[in-house]
């Protein structure tokens, strides 16, 4: 996000290389799944910043698929959801119905999640549908972070 795509690409290659070669595990999940999810998010961000939104969306979709294969555990191995990046990219490209579906899927797993509710509100508002502004405000009431997108 600092604009240094070359530096980000170096880290992306390291993360993806480790995802393919590491035999490490974090609780129930392999490095391939965890680092693959993170790598796909980073790759998507690189594409997004570079202006290639279609490749960004494909990378975020891959991240979602990998994340969906993670085993359930508490606390979760990742403190965020790949769907937040995918939904934000869909919103940026005007695919509001698709973004709505992605955020609703995420809310099934994480009800009342502020990031998801923020994105869902944007998707619904963009479609001219009644938004869930009160739900978002209730979920985000104690936060000190101002959201500008559904991804961190």
PDB file of C-alpha atoms in Angstrom:
ATOM      1  CA  UNK A   1       0.000   0.000   0.000  1.00  0.00           C
ATOM      2  CA  UNK A   2       3.043   2.235   0.073  1.00  0.00           C
ATOM      3  CA  UNK A   3       3.273   2.022  -3.701  1.00  0.00           C
ATOM      4  CA  UNK A   4       6.351  -0.196  -3.826  1.00  0.00           C
ATOM      5  CA  UNK A   5       5.046  -3.041  -5.955  1.00  0.00           C
ATOM      6  CA  UNK A   6       8.526  -4.475  -6.545  1.00  0.00           C
ATOM      7  CA  UNK A   7       9.096  -4.829  -2.797  1.00  0.00           C
ATOM      8  CA  UNK A   8       5.633  -6.338  -2.326  1.00  0.00           C
ATOM      9  CA  UNK A   9       6.343  -8.805  -5.135  1.00  0.00           C
ATOM     10  CA  UNK A  10       9.524  -9.954  -3.366  1.00  0.00           C
ATOM     11  CA  UNK A  11       7.461 -10.745  -0.272  1.00  0.00           C
ATOM     12  CA  UNK A  12       4.739 -12.359  -2.352  1.00  0.00           C
ATOM     13  CA  UNK A  13       7.275 -14.728  -3.918  1.00  0.00           C
ATOM     14  CA  UNK A  14       8.650 -15.591  -0.473  1.00  0.00           C
ATOM     15  CA  UNK A  15       5.188 -16.299   0.931  1.00  0.00           C
ATOM     16  CA  UNK A  16       4.111 -18.395  -2.059  1.00  0.00           C
ATOM     17  CA  UNK A  17       7.428 -20.258  -2.050  1.00  0.00           C
ATOM     18  CA  UNK A  18       7.008 -21.128   1.615  1.00  0.00           C
ATOM     19  CA  UNK A  19       3.400 -22.125   1.015  1.00  0.00           C
ATOM     20  CA  UNK A  20       4.555 -24.690  -1.528  1.00  0.00           C
ATOM     21  CA  UNK A  21       7.598 -26.040   0.330  1.00  0.00           C
ATOM     22  CA  UNK A  22       6.902 -25.791   4.050  1.00  0.00           C
ATOM     23  CA  UNK A  23       5.681 -28.784   5.989  1.00  0.00           C
ATOM     24  CA  UNK A  24       4.879 -26.590   9.000  1.00  0.00           C
ATOM     25  CA  UNK A  25       1.452 -26.549  10.548  1.00  0.00           C
ATOM     26  CA  UNK A  26      -0.415 -24.108  12.728  1.00  0.00           C
ATOM     27  CA  UNK A  27      -2.717 -26.155  14.910  1.00  0.00           C
ATOM     28  CA  UNK A  28      -4.818 -28.079  12.374  1.00  0.00           C
ATOM     29  CA  UNK A  29      -3.843 -26.197   9.229  1.00  0.00           C
ATOM     30  CA  UNK A  30      -0.955 -26.597   6.844  1.00  0.00           C
ATOM     31  CA  UNK A  31       1.346 -23.770   5.840  1.00  0.00           C
ATOM     32  CA  UNK A  32       0.155 -24.388   2.297  1.00  0.00           C
ATOM     33  CA  UNK A  33      -3.400 -23.340   3.218  1.00  0.00           C
ATOM     34  CA  UNK A  34      -2.506 -20.508   5.581  1.00  0.00           C
ATOM     35  CA  UNK A  35       0.317 -18.985   3.557  1.00  0.00           C
ATOM     36  CA  UNK A  36      -1.557 -19.691   0.343  1.00  0.00           C
ATOM     37  CA  UNK A  37      -4.491 -17.645   1.628  1.00  0.00           C
ATOM     38  CA  UNK A  38      -2.222 -14.783   2.663  1.00  0.00           C
ATOM     39  CA  UNK A  39      -0.273 -14.972  -0.583  1.00  0.00           C
ATOM     40  CA  UNK A  40      -3.424 -14.835  -2.677  1.00  0.00           C
ATOM     41  CA  UNK A  41      -4.605 -11.761  -0.747  1.00  0.00           C
ATOM     42  CA  UNK A  42      -1.238 -10.046  -1.239  1.00  0.00           C
ATOM     43  CA  UNK A  43      -1.204 -10.997  -4.921  1.00  0.00           C
ATOM     44  CA  UNK A  44      -4.707  -9.587  -5.313  1.00  0.00           C
ATOM     45  CA  UNK A  45      -3.680  -6.335  -3.658  1.00  0.00           C
ATOM     46  CA  UNK A  46      -0.698  -6.041  -6.003  1.00  0.00           C
ATOM     47  CA  UNK A  47      -2.960  -6.546  -9.007  1.00  0.00           C
ATOM     48  CA  UNK A  48      -5.558  -4.134  -7.612  1.00  0.00           C
ATOM     49  CA  UNK A  49      -3.013  -1.370  -7.027  1.00  0.00           C
ATOM     50  CA  UNK A  50      -1.593  -2.020 -10.509  1.00  0.00           C
ATOM     51  CA  UNK A  51      -5.062  -1.512 -11.988  1.00  0.00           C
ATOM     52  CA  UNK A  52      -5.718  -5.103 -13.065  1.00  0.00           C
ATOM     53  CA  UNK A  53      -8.987  -5.643 -11.226  1.00  0.00           C
ATOM     54  CA  UNK A  54      -9.920  -8.872 -13.010  1.00  0.00           C
ATOM     55  CA  UNK A  55      -6.679 -10.570 -11.923  1.00  0.00           C
ATOM     56  CA  UNK A  56      -7.152  -9.073  -8.461  1.00  0.00           C
ATOM     57  CA  UNK A  57     -10.618 -10.585  -8.195  1.00  0.00           C
ATOM     58  CA  UNK A  58      -9.309 -13.968  -9.385  1.00  0.00           C
ATOM     59  CA  UNK A  59      -6.598 -13.855  -6.696  1.00  0.00           C
ATOM     60  CA  UNK A  60      -9.097 -12.913  -3.995  1.00  0.00           C
ATOM     61  CA  UNK A  61     -11.408 -15.728  -5.138  1.00  0.00           C
ATOM     62  CA  UNK A  62      -8.485 -18.143  -4.775  1.00  0.00           C
ATOM     63  CA  UNK A  63      -7.831 -16.753  -1.281  1.00  0.00           C
ATOM     64  CA  UNK A  64     -11.475 -17.370  -0.335  1.00  0.00           C
ATOM     65  CA  UNK A  65     -11.308 -20.924  -1.651  1.00  0.00           C
ATOM     66  CA  UNK A  66      -8.148 -21.655   0.347  1.00  0.00           C
ATOM     67  CA  UNK A  67      -9.544 -20.014   3.467  1.00  0.00           C
ATOM     68  CA  UNK A  68     -12.702 -22.106   3.192  1.00  0.00           C
ATOM     69  CA  UNK A  69     -10.518 -25.224   3.457  1.00  0.00           C
ATOM     70  CA  UNK A  70      -9.108 -24.167   6.845  1.00  0.00           C
ATOM     71  CA  UNK A  71     -10.285 -26.233   9.793  1.00  0.00           C
ATOM     72  CA  UNK A  72     -12.530 -24.604  12.359  1.00  0.00           C
ATOM     73  CA  UNK A  73     -10.649 -23.593  15.483  1.00  0.00           C
ATOM     74  CA  UNK A  74     -10.812 -20.957  18.199  1.00  0.00           C
ATOM     75  CA  UNK A  75      -9.221 -18.570  17.970  1.00  0.00           C
ATOM     76  CA  UNK A  76      -9.223 -18.650  14.221  1.00  0.00           C
ATOM     77  CA  UNK A  77      -5.804 -18.825  12.575  1.00  0.00           C
ATOM     78  CA  UNK A  78      -6.428 -15.644  10.564  1.00  0.00           C
ATOM     79  CA  UNK A  79      -7.856 -12.530  12.242  1.00  0.00           C
ATOM     80  CA  UNK A  80      -9.601 -11.389   9.043  1.00  0.00           C
ATOM     81  CA  UNK A  81     -11.544 -12.861   6.159  1.00  0.00           C
ATOM     82  CA  UNK A  82     -10.430 -13.129   2.535  1.00  0.00           C
ATOM     83  CA  UNK A  83     -14.020 -12.347   1.549  1.00  0.00           C
ATOM     84  CA  UNK A  84     -13.479  -8.797   2.787  1.00  0.00           C
ATOM     85  CA  UNK A  85     -10.881  -8.223   0.056  1.00  0.00           C
ATOM     86  CA  UNK A  86     -12.989  -9.954  -2.572  1.00  0.00           C
ATOM     87  CA  UNK A  87     -16.096  -7.994  -1.637  1.00  0.00           C
ATOM     88  CA  UNK A  88     -14.210  -4.689  -1.697  1.00  0.00           C
ATOM     89  CA  UNK A  89     -12.805  -5.441  -5.155  1.00  0.00           C
ATOM     90  CA  UNK A  90     -16.271  -6.357  -6.417  1.00  0.00           C
ATOM     91  CA  UNK A  91     -17.622  -3.083  -5.057  1.00  0.00           C
ATOM     92  CA  UNK A  92     -14.818  -1.150  -6.770  1.00  0.00           C
ATOM     93  CA  UNK A  93     -15.724  -2.735 -10.102  1.00  0.00           C
ATOM     94  CA  UNK A  94     -19.454  -2.063  -9.738  1.00  0.00           C
ATOM     95  CA  UNK A  95     -20.402  -5.715  -9.216  1.00  0.00           C
ATOM     96  CA  UNK A  96     -22.719  -4.865  -6.346  1.00  0.00           C
ATOM     97  CA  UNK A  97     -24.901  -7.992  -6.455  1.00  0.00           C
ATOM     98  CA  UNK A  98     -21.811 -10.218  -6.346  1.00  0.00           C
ATOM     99  CA  UNK A  99     -20.384  -8.168  -3.480  1.00  0.00           C
ATOM    100  CA  UNK A 100     -23.663  -8.486  -1.578  1.00  0.00           C
ATOM    101  CA  UNK A 101     -23.530 -12.278  -1.954  1.00  0.00           C
ATOM    102  CA  UNK A 102     -19.923 -12.427  -0.715  1.00  0.00           C
ATOM    103  CA  UNK A 103     -20.641 -10.307   2.359  1.00  0.00           C
ATOM    104  CA  UNK A 104     -23.770 -12.313   3.179  1.00  0.00           C
ATOM    105  CA  UNK A 105     -21.734 -15.534   2.946  1.00  0.00           C
ATOM    106  CA  UNK A 106     -19.198 -14.100   5.376  1.00  0.00           C
ATOM    107  CA  UNK A 107     -21.916 -13.007   7.783  1.00  0.00           C
ATOM    108  CA  UNK A 108     -23.130 -16.613   7.990  1.00  0.00           C
ATOM    109  CA  UNK A 109     -19.754 -17.567   9.502  1.00  0.00           C
ATOM    110  CA  UNK A 110     -19.255 -14.334  11.438  1.00  0.00           C
ATOM    111  CA  UNK A 111     -22.607 -12.740  12.305  1.00  0.00           C
ATOM    112  CA  UNK A 112     -22.517  -9.030  13.092  1.00  0.00           C
ATOM    113  CA  UNK A 113     -18.945  -8.644  11.789  1.00  0.00           C
ATOM    114  CA  UNK A 114     -18.433  -4.927  11.284  1.00  0.00           C
ATOM    115  CA  UNK A 115     -16.196  -5.260   8.226  1.00  0.00           C
ATOM    116  CA  UNK A 116     -18.773  -7.447   6.490  1.00  0.00           C
ATOM    117  CA  UNK A 117     -21.681  -5.237   7.520  1.00  0.00           C
ATOM    118  CA  UNK A 118     -19.825  -2.178   6.211  1.00  0.00           C
ATOM    119  CA  UNK A 119     -19.312  -3.848   2.820  1.00  0.00           C
ATOM    120  CA  UNK A 120     -22.859  -5.187   2.715  1.00  0.00           C
ATOM    121  CA  UNK A 121     -24.199  -1.706   3.397  1.00  0.00           C
ATOM    122  CA  UNK A 122     -22.146  -0.323   0.510  1.00  0.00           C
ATOM    123  CA  UNK A 123     -23.386  -3.085  -1.792  1.00  0.00           C
ATOM    124  CA  UNK A 124     -27.036  -2.585  -0.830  1.00  0.00           C
ATOM    125  CA  UNK A 125     -26.870   1.210  -1.025  1.00  0.00           C
ATOM    126  CA  UNK A 126     -25.253   0.983  -4.462  1.00  0.00           C
ATOM    127  CA  UNK A 127     -28.173  -1.181  -5.619  1.00  0.00           C
ATOM    128  CA  UNK A 128     -30.721   1.279  -4.249  1.00  0.00           C
ATOM    129  CA  UNK A 129     -31.808  -1.224  -1.602  1.00  0.00           C
ATOM    130  CA  UNK A 130     -32.391  -0.467   2.049  1.00  0.00           C
ATOM    131  CA  UNK A 131     -29.114  -0.772   3.873  1.00  0.00           C
ATOM    132  CA  UNK A 132     -28.401  -2.166   7.310  1.00  0.00           C
ATOM    133  CA  UNK A 133     -26.756   0.991   8.620  1.00  0.00           C
ATOM    134  CA  UNK A 134     -28.008   0.518  12.180  1.00  0.00           C
ATOM    135  CA  UNK A 135     -26.604  -3.027  12.302  1.00  0.00           C
ATOM    136  CA  UNK A 136     -23.195  -1.773  11.201  1.00  0.00           C
ATOM    137  CA  UNK A 137     -23.246   1.137  13.641  1.00  0.00           C
ATOM    138  CA  UNK A 138     -24.159  -1.198  16.499  1.00  0.00           C
ATOM    139  CA  UNK A 139     -21.374  -3.636  15.638  1.00  0.00           C
ATOM    140  CA  UNK A 140     -18.790  -0.866  15.220  1.00  0.00           C
ATOM    141  CA  UNK A 141     -19.899   1.354  18.109  1.00  0.00           C
ATOM    142  CA  UNK A 142     -16.864   0.714  20.342  1.00  0.00           C
ATOM    143  CA  UNK A 143     -14.272   0.752  17.589  1.00  0.00           C
ATOM    144  CA  UNK A 144     -11.748   3.537  17.236  1.00  0.00           C
ATOM    145  CA  UNK A 145     -11.074   2.705  13.574  1.00  0.00           C
ATOM    146  CA  UNK A 146     -12.744   4.624  10.772  1.00  0.00           C
ATOM    147  CA  UNK A 147     -13.589   2.283   7.913  1.00  0.00           C
ATOM    148  CA  UNK A 148     -13.079   3.351   4.307  1.00  0.00           C
ATOM    149  CA  UNK A 149     -13.401  -0.138   2.853  1.00  0.00           C
ATOM    150  CA  UNK A 150     -14.353  -3.605   4.011  1.00  0.00           C
ATOM    151  CA  UNK A 151     -10.760  -4.794   3.935  1.00  0.00           C
ATOM    152  CA  UNK A 152      -8.053  -3.865   6.384  1.00  0.00           C
TER     153      UNK A 152
END
